[in-house]
Amino acid sequence: MSTYRERLSPSGRIYLYLVLLIPASILVFAPINMLAGIICAVVLYGGSVLVLFVLSPVISVEDGMLVAGKARIPLSLVGEPEAMTGAAATMARGQRLDARAWLCIRGWIQPVVKVTIQDPEDPVPYWLISTRNPKELVAALEKADHELTS
């Protein structure tokens, strides 16, 4: 049973920027063949949008696991989560970032959640996860932890 799920897909602004591929590819192919330029533009834009969406990582809390992209960890090994926004999120991704931390961050998503790892054999001190809904992710982790301990 899933208590939280979020795809970290790019914002609409990124897809809007990709529209610039259309005139660029038409410009390149127009001297050769206008139809080829239009077909290439549509295929290039559609392929770019598809790749960005398919390769976007998924964050989920389900079945006793925290999943962030390709990484998975049992909730029993997860410590206290901390939601960060604004300057705190910027500092967590920059000056206060531990080089050993595992990152699932995206530049187009500003808030992050820092999840400490309580596995003594794991060299990773914490995960830093981008999310559009930091409070909901923290609540889902706390709820799942409460269900595990009761």
PDB file of C-alpha atoms in Angstrom:
ATOM      1  CA  MET A   1       0.000   0.000   0.000  1.00  0.00           C
ATOM      2  CA  SER A   2       1.449   3.328  -1.058  1.00  0.00           C
ATOM      3  CA  THR A   3       1.262   6.222   1.385  1.00  0.00           C
ATOM      4  CA  TYR A   4       3.197   8.707  -0.774  1.00  0.00           C
ATOM      5  CA  ARG A   5       4.200   8.847  -4.445  1.00  0.00           C
ATOM      6  CA  GLU A   6       5.647  11.701  -6.501  1.00  0.00           C
ATOM      7  CA  ARG A   7       7.320  11.866  -9.903  1.00  0.00           C
ATOM      8  CA  LEU A   8      10.052  14.517 -10.090  1.00  0.00           C
ATOM      9  CA  SER A   9       9.229  15.502 -13.644  1.00  0.00           C
ATOM     10  CA  PRO A  10      10.389  18.866 -14.976  1.00  0.00           C
ATOM     11  CA  SER A  11       8.158  21.883 -14.605  1.00  0.00           C
ATOM     12  CA  GLY A  12       6.062  23.102 -17.510  1.00  0.00           C
ATOM     13  CA  ARG A  13       8.593  25.845 -18.124  1.00  0.00           C
ATOM     14  CA  ILE A  14      11.233  23.277 -19.162  1.00  0.00           C
ATOM     15  CA  TYR A  15       8.843  21.770 -21.715  1.00  0.00           C
ATOM     16  CA  LEU A  16       8.103  25.264 -22.975  1.00  0.00           C
ATOM     17  CA  TYR A  17      11.838  25.889 -23.452  1.00  0.00           C
ATOM     18  CA  LEU A  18      12.051  22.695 -25.488  1.00  0.00           C
ATOM     19  CA  VAL A  19       9.664  24.244 -28.008  1.00  0.00           C
ATOM     20  CA  LEU A  20      12.743  26.139 -29.245  1.00  0.00           C
ATOM     21  CA  LEU A  21      13.915  22.833 -30.747  1.00  0.00           C
ATOM     22  CA  ILE A  22      11.156  23.117 -33.342  1.00  0.00           C
ATOM     23  CA  PRO A  23      12.310  26.285 -35.136  1.00  0.00           C
ATOM     24  CA  ALA A  24      15.956  25.306 -34.676  1.00  0.00           C
ATOM     25  CA  SER A  25      15.556  21.959 -36.423  1.00  0.00           C
ATOM     26  CA  ILE A  26      13.349  23.488 -39.143  1.00  0.00           C
ATOM     27  CA  LEU A  27      16.076  26.084 -39.737  1.00  0.00           C
ATOM     28  CA  VAL A  28      18.700  23.369 -40.133  1.00  0.00           C
ATOM     29  CA  PHE A  29      16.656  21.220 -42.520  1.00  0.00           C
ATOM     30  CA  ALA A  30      14.710  23.909 -44.455  1.00  0.00           C
ATOM     31  CA  PRO A  31      17.451  24.375 -47.104  1.00  0.00           C
ATOM     32  CA  ILE A  32      17.353  20.641 -47.775  1.00  0.00           C
ATOM     33  CA  ASN A  33      13.618  19.935 -47.515  1.00  0.00           C
ATOM     34  CA  MET A  34      10.937  21.778 -45.533  1.00  0.00           C
ATOM     35  CA  LEU A  35       8.899  18.612 -44.903  1.00  0.00           C
ATOM     36  CA  ALA A  36      11.986  16.864 -43.518  1.00  0.00           C
ATOM     37  CA  GLY A  37      12.569  19.838 -41.225  1.00  0.00           C
ATOM     38  CA  ILE A  38       9.019  19.754 -39.882  1.00  0.00           C
ATOM     39  CA  ILE A  39       9.090  15.989 -39.332  1.00  0.00           C
ATOM     40  CA  CYS A  40      12.483  16.216 -37.634  1.00  0.00           C
ATOM     41  CA  ALA A  41      11.239  19.062 -35.419  1.00  0.00           C
ATOM     42  CA  VAL A  42       8.169  17.149 -34.272  1.00  0.00           C
ATOM     43  CA  VAL A  43      10.135  13.945 -33.641  1.00  0.00           C
ATOM     44  CA  LEU A  44      12.914  15.781 -31.804  1.00  0.00           C
ATOM     45  CA  TYR A  45      10.483  17.693 -29.567  1.00  0.00           C
ATOM     46  CA  GLY A  46       8.321  14.639 -28.856  1.00  0.00           C
ATOM     47  CA  GLY A  47      11.363  12.485 -28.128  1.00  0.00           C
ATOM     48  CA  SER A  48      12.846  15.088 -25.797  1.00  0.00           C
ATOM     49  CA  VAL A  49       9.596  15.418 -23.846  1.00  0.00           C
ATOM     50  CA  LEU A  50       9.256  11.637 -23.617  1.00  0.00           C
ATOM     51  CA  VAL A  51      12.841  11.173 -22.415  1.00  0.00           C
ATOM     52  CA  LEU A  52      12.494  13.882 -19.757  1.00  0.00           C
ATOM     53  CA  PHE A  53       9.277  12.349 -18.445  1.00  0.00           C
ATOM     54  CA  VAL A  54      10.388   8.703 -18.522  1.00  0.00           C
ATOM     55  CA  LEU A  55      13.742   9.403 -16.868  1.00  0.00           C
ATOM     56  CA  SER A  56      12.199  11.462 -14.049  1.00  0.00           C
ATOM     57  CA  PRO A  57      12.747   9.650 -10.745  1.00  0.00           C
ATOM     58  CA  VAL A  58       9.841   8.588  -8.542  1.00  0.00           C
ATOM     59  CA  ILE A  59       9.800   9.180  -4.782  1.00  0.00           C
ATOM     60  CA  SER A  60       7.574   6.815  -2.839  1.00  0.00           C
ATOM     61  CA  VAL A  61       6.910   5.481   0.625  1.00  0.00           C
ATOM     62  CA  GLU A  62       5.310   2.057   0.290  1.00  0.00           C
ATOM     63  CA  ASP A  63       5.479  -1.487   1.605  1.00  0.00           C
ATOM     64  CA  GLY A  64       7.931  -0.566   4.365  1.00  0.00           C
ATOM     65  CA  MET A  65      10.394   0.999   1.923  1.00  0.00           C
ATOM     66  CA  LEU A  66      11.531   4.482   1.004  1.00  0.00           C
ATOM     67  CA  VAL A  67      12.222   4.618  -2.726  1.00  0.00           C
ATOM     68  CA  ALA A  68      14.003   7.585  -4.302  1.00  0.00           C
ATOM     69  CA  GLY A  69      14.770   6.961  -7.947  1.00  0.00           C
ATOM     70  CA  LYS A  70      16.685   3.694  -8.203  1.00  0.00           C
ATOM     71  CA  ALA A  71      17.616   3.598  -4.511  1.00  0.00           C
ATOM     72  CA  ARG A  72      15.571   1.736  -1.903  1.00  0.00           C
ATOM     73  CA  ILE A  73      15.938   1.507   1.850  1.00  0.00           C
ATOM     74  CA  PRO A  74      13.778  -0.192   4.487  1.00  0.00           C
ATOM     75  CA  LEU A  75      11.938   2.289   6.681  1.00  0.00           C
ATOM     76  CA  SER A  76      13.369   0.524   9.732  1.00  0.00           C
ATOM     77  CA  LEU A  77      16.779   2.011   8.788  1.00  0.00           C
ATOM     78  CA  VAL A  78      15.434   5.522   8.222  1.00  0.00           C
ATOM     79  CA  GLY A  79      15.834   8.156  10.923  1.00  0.00           C
ATOM     80  CA  GLU A  80      14.121  11.469  11.480  1.00  0.00           C
ATOM     81  CA  PRO A  81      13.152  13.274   8.242  1.00  0.00           C
ATOM     82  CA  GLU A  82      13.551  17.044   7.989  1.00  0.00           C
ATOM     83  CA  ALA A  83      11.742  19.222   5.435  1.00  0.00           C
ATOM     84  CA  MET A  84      13.661  22.221   4.109  1.00  0.00           C
ATOM     85  CA  THR A  85      12.578  25.091   1.899  1.00  0.00           C
ATOM     86  CA  GLY A  86      14.026  28.439   0.882  1.00  0.00           C
ATOM     87  CA  ALA A  87      17.513  29.309   2.116  1.00  0.00           C
ATOM     88  CA  ALA A  88      17.714  26.160   4.255  1.00  0.00           C
ATOM     89  CA  ALA A  89      17.171  23.976   1.184  1.00  0.00           C
ATOM     90  CA  THR A  90      19.774  25.931  -0.768  1.00  0.00           C
ATOM     91  CA  MET A  91      22.310  25.497   2.039  1.00  0.00           C
ATOM     92  CA  ALA A  92      21.505  21.765   2.352  1.00  0.00           C
ATOM     93  CA  ARG A  93      22.180  21.282  -1.369  1.00  0.00           C
ATOM     94  CA  GLY A  94      25.296  23.449  -1.287  1.00  0.00           C
ATOM     95  CA  GLN A  95      27.518  24.604   1.566  1.00  0.00           C
ATOM     96  CA  ARG A  96      26.170  22.157   4.171  1.00  0.00           C
ATOM     97  CA  LEU A  97      26.119  19.132   1.868  1.00  0.00           C
ATOM     98  CA  ASP A  98      28.044  16.129   3.137  1.00  0.00           C
ATOM     99  CA  ALA A  99      30.027  14.562   0.285  1.00  0.00           C
ATOM    100  CA  ARG A 100      28.975  11.106   1.501  1.00  0.00           C
ATOM    101  CA  ALA A 101      25.231  11.877   1.247  1.00  0.00           C
ATOM    102  CA  TRP A 102      23.083  10.118  -1.321  1.00  0.00           C
ATOM    103  CA  LEU A 103      21.316  12.637  -3.563  1.00  0.00           C
ATOM    104  CA  CYS A 104      18.106  12.491  -5.537  1.00  0.00           C
ATOM    105  CA  ILE A 105      17.816  16.179  -6.294  1.00  0.00           C
ATOM    106  CA  ARG A 106      16.571  18.039  -9.326  1.00  0.00           C
ATOM    107  CA  GLY A 107      17.451  21.648 -10.117  1.00  0.00           C
ATOM    108  CA  TRP A 108      13.882  22.546 -11.033  1.00  0.00           C
ATOM    109  CA  ILE A 109      12.528  21.503  -7.613  1.00  0.00           C
ATOM    110  CA  GLN A 110      13.701  23.772  -4.798  1.00  0.00           C
ATOM    111  CA  PRO A 111      12.439  22.117  -1.545  1.00  0.00           C
ATOM    112  CA  VAL A 112      14.251  19.060  -0.171  1.00  0.00           C
ATOM    113  CA  VAL A 113      13.791  16.492   2.564  1.00  0.00           C
ATOM    114  CA  LYS A 114      16.816  15.280   4.492  1.00  0.00           C
ATOM    115  CA  VAL A 115      16.401  11.709   5.764  1.00  0.00           C
ATOM    116  CA  THR A 116      19.048  10.403   8.163  1.00  0.00           C
ATOM    117  CA  ILE A 117      20.172   6.802   7.742  1.00  0.00           C
ATOM    118  CA  GLN A 118      20.539   4.691  10.881  1.00  0.00           C
ATOM    119  CA  ASP A 119      22.355   1.715   9.377  1.00  0.00           C
ATOM    120  CA  PRO A 120      25.764   1.395  11.073  1.00  0.00           C
ATOM    121  CA  GLU A 121      27.150  -0.497   8.058  1.00  0.00           C
ATOM    122  CA  ASP A 122      26.056   2.156   5.561  1.00  0.00           C
ATOM    123  CA  PRO A 123      28.653   4.906   4.949  1.00  0.00           C
ATOM    124  CA  VAL A 124      25.880   7.268   3.777  1.00  0.00           C
ATOM    125  CA  PRO A 125      24.877   9.594   6.636  1.00  0.00           C
ATOM    126  CA  TYR A 126      21.656  10.817   4.989  1.00  0.00           C
ATOM    127  CA  TRP A 127      19.610  11.029   1.816  1.00  0.00           C
ATOM    128  CA  LEU A 128      18.740  14.412   0.346  1.00  0.00           C
ATOM    129  CA  ILE A 129      15.589  14.179  -1.761  1.00  0.00           C
ATOM    130  CA  SER A 130      13.967  16.877  -3.890  1.00  0.00           C
ATOM    131  CA  THR A 131      10.211  17.099  -3.502  1.00  0.00           C
ATOM    132  CA  ARG A 132       7.461  19.524  -4.366  1.00  0.00           C
ATOM    133  CA  ASN A 133       5.620  18.459  -1.193  1.00  0.00           C
ATOM    134  CA  PRO A 134       8.166  18.302   1.646  1.00  0.00           C
ATOM    135  CA  LYS A 135       5.594  18.345   4.454  1.00  0.00           C
ATOM    136  CA  GLU A 136       3.587  15.507   2.875  1.00  0.00           C
ATOM    137  CA  LEU A 137       6.715  13.373   2.393  1.00  0.00           C
ATOM    138  CA  VAL A 138       7.788  13.932   6.002  1.00  0.00           C
ATOM    139  CA  ALA A 139       4.269  13.106   7.194  1.00  0.00           C
ATOM    140  CA  ALA A 140       4.237   9.899   5.125  1.00  0.00           C
ATOM    141  CA  LEU A 141       7.627   8.846   6.535  1.00  0.00           C
ATOM    142  CA  GLU A 142       6.527   9.576  10.091  1.00  0.00           C
ATOM    143  CA  LYS A 143       3.220   7.746   9.576  1.00  0.00           C
ATOM    144  CA  ALA A 144       5.006   4.716   8.105  1.00  0.00           C
ATOM    145  CA  ASP A 145       7.506   4.753  10.992  1.00  0.00           C
ATOM    146  CA  HIS A 146       4.656   4.933  13.509  1.00  0.00           C
ATOM    147  CA  GLU A 147       2.962   1.942  11.811  1.00  0.00           C
ATOM    148  CA  LEU A 148       6.217  -0.038  11.943  1.00  0.00           C
ATOM    149  CA  THR A 149       6.761   0.594  15.648  1.00  0.00           C
ATOM    150  CA  SER A 150       3.178  -0.159  16.703  1.00  0.00           C
TER     151      SER A 150
END
